[in-house]
Coordinates of C-alpha atoms in Angstrom, one line a residue:
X1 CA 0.0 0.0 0.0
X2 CA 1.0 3.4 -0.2
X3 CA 2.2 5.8 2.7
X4 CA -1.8 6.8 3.5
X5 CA -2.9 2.7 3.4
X6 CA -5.4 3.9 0.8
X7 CA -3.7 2.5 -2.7
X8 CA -1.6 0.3 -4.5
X9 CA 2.4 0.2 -4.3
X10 CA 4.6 -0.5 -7.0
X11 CA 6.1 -3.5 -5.4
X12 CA 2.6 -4.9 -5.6
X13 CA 2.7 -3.6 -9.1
X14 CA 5.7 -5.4 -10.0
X15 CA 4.6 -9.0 -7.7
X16 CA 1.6 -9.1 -10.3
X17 CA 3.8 -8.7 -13.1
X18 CA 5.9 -11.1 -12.4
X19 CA 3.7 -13.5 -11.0
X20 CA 1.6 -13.6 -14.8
X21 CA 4.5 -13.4 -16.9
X22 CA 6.2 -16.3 -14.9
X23 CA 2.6 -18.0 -15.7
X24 CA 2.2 -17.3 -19.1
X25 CA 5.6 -18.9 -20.0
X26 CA 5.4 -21.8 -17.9
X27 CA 2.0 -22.0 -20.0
X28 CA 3.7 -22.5 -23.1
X29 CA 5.5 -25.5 -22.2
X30 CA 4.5 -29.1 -22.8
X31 CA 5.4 -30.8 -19.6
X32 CA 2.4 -31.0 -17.4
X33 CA 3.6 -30.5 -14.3
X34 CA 5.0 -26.8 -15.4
X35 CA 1.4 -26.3 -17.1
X36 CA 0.0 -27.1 -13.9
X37 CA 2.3 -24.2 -11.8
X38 CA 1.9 -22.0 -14.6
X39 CA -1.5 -22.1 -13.9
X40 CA -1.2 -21.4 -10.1
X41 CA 0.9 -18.6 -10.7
X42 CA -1.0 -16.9 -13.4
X43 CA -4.0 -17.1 -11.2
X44 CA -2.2 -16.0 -8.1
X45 CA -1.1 -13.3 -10.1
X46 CA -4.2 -11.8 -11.1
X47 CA -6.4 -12.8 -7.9
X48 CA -3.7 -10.0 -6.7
X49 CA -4.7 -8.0 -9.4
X50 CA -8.1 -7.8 -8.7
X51 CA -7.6 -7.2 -5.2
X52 CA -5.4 -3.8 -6.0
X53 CA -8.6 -2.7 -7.8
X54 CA -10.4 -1.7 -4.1
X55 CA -9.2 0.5 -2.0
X56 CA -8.2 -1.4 1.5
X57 CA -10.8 0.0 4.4
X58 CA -12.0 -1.8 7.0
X59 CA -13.5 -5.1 6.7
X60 CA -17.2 -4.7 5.4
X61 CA -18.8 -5.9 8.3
X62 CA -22.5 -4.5 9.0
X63 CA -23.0 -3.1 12.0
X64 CA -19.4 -3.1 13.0
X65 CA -18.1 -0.6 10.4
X66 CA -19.1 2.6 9.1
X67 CA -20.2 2.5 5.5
X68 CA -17.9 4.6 4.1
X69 CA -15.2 3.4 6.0
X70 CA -15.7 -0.3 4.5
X71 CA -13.8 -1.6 1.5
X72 CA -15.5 -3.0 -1.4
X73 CA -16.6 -6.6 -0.9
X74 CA -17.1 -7.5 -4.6
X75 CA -12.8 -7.7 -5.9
X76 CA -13.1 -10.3 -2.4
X77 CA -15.8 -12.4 -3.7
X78 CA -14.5 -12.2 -6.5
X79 CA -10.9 -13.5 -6.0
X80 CA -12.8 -16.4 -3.9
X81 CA -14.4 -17.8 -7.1
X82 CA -11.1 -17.7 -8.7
X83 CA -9.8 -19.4 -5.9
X84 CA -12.4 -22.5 -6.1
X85 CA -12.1 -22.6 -10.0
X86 CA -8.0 -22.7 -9.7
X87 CA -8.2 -25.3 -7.7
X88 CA -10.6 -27.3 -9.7
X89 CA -8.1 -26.9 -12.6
X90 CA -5.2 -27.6 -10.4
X91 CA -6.9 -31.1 -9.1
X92 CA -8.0 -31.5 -13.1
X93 CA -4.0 -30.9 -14.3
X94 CA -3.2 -33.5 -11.7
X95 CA -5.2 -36.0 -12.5
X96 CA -4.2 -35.9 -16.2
X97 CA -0.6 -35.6 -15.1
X98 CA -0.5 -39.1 -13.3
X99 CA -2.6 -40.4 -15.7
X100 CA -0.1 -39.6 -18.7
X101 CA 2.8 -40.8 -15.9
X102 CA 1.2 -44.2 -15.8
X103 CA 0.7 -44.8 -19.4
X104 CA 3.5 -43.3 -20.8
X105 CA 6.0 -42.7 -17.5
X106 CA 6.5 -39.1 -18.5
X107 CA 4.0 -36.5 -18.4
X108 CA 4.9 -34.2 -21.7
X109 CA 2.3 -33.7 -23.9
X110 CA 3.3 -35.1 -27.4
X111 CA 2.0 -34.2 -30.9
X112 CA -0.7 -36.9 -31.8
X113 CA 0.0 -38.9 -34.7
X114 CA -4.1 -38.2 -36.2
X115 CA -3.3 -34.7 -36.1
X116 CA -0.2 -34.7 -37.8
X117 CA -2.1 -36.9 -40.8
X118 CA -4.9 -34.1 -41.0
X119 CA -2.6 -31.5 -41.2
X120 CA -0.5 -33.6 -44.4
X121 CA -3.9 -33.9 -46.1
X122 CA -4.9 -30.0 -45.4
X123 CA -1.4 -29.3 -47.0
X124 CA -1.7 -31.8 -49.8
X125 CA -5.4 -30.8 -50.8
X126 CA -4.9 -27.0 -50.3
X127 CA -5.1 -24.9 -53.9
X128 CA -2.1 -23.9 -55.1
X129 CA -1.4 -20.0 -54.2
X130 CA -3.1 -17.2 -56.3
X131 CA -1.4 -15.0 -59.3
X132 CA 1.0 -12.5 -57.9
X133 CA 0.8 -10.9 -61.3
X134 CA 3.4 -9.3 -63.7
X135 CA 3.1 -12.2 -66.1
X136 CA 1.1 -11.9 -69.3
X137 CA -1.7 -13.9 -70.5
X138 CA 0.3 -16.3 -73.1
X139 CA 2.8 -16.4 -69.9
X140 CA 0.7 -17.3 -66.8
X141 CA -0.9 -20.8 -67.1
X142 CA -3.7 -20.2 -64.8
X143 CA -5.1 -17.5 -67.3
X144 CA -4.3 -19.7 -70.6
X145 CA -8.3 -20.7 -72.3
X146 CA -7.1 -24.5 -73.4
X147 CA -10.5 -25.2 -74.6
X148 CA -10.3 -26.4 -78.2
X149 CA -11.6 -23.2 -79.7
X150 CA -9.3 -20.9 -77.9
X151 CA -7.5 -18.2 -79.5
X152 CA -3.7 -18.8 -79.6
X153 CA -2.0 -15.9 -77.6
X154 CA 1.5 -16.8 -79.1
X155 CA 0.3 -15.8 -82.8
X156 CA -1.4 -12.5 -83.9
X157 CA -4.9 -11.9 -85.2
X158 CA -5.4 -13.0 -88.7
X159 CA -2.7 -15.9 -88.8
X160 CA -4.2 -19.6 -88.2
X161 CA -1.3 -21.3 -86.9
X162 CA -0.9 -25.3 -87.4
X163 CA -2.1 -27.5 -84.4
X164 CA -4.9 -29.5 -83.4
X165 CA -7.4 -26.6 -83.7
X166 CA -7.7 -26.9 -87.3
X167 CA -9.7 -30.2 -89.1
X168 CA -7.0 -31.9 -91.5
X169 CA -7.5 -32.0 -94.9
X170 CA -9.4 -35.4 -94.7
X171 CA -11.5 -34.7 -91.2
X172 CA -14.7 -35.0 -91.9
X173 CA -16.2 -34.5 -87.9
X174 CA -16.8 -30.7 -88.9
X175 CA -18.7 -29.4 -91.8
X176 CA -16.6 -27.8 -94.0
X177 CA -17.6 -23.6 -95.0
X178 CA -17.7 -22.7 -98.3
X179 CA -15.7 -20.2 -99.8
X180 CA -15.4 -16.9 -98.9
X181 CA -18.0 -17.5 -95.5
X182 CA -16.9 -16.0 -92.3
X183 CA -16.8 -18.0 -89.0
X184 CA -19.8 -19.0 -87.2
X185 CA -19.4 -16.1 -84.3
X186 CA -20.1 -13.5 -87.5
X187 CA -16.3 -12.3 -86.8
X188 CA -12.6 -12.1 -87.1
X189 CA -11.5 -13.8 -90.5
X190 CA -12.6 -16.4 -92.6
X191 CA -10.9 -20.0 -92.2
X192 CA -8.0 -21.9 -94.5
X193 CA -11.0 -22.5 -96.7
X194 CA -12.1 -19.1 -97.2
X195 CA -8.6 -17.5 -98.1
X196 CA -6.9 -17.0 -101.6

């Protein structure tokens, strides 16, 4: 508290800090006995917390105290709830941990083989990354048309190149135009047939 009694200190300040930090990180391990006492200091840590957000009075007693000499009795309730669900947690983490010690004699928390399968499949079956651009349409195959009736990119408007677009001489799937007719979408040129 500070010199008056009424407010928070630093050093309380800095216990808090340290208390969650030291949490958090024991957190982030996979052995379950540091999970566990990551837990108990991360919620020693804030129950602290919570209890530098009233001012300390006296205790809230009715009858005994003056009412605005009493300190707020909700951060107290509060900080008991956390206490009960802590150790519910705690006695949960415990239980896990001796379990994983008798089937395994260890109590790290490994990756499970099922996940590591569904994450190979997510990665095999995941479309391949979009266009980052810069390339031109004859260049980039994902904007290529290879349907059969296509326009080439690679030659200009007007030339027919050779290549499986064009019926051979002796095809006979496709009618064949007469002379001199234009192509069935009423534009561009006229086919090999149509040309002098």
């Amino acid at each position: 508290m500070t010199a008056s009694g009424t407010g928070p200190t630093l050093v309380l300040a800095v216990i808090v800090a340290v208390l969650v930090a030291t949490g958090v990180t024991l957190l982030l391990e996979r052995n379950l006995t540091r999970i566990l006492l990551g837990v108990i200091l991360f919620s020693n840590g804030i129950n602290v917390l919570i209890l530098l957000s009233g001012p300390a009075e006296e205790a809230p007693l009715a009858g005994t105290t003056p009412a605005d000499q009493m300190s707020d009795p909700l951060p107290q309730a509060m900080i008991l709830t956390a206490i009960v669900i802590t150790l519910g947690l705690s006695a949960f983490l415990l239980a896990v941990a001796y379990r994983s010690w008798l089937l395994t004699a260890h109590d790290e928390v490994r990756d499970d083989p099922e996940d590591r399968q569904i994450v190979g499949l997510a990665d095999r079956d995941a479309p391949p990354p979009g266009d980052l651009g810069g390339e031109g349409p004859g260049d980039d195959p994902e904007q290529v048309d290879h349907s059969p009736n296509a326009p080439d990119p690679s030659h200009p408007l007007g030339e027919d190149p050779p290549g499986p677009r064009h019926a051979a001489e002796g095809d006979t799937s496709r009618p064949r135009r007469a002379a001199g007719d234009g192509p069935p979408d009423g534009g561009g040129t006229a086919g090999p047939e149509g040309r002098r």
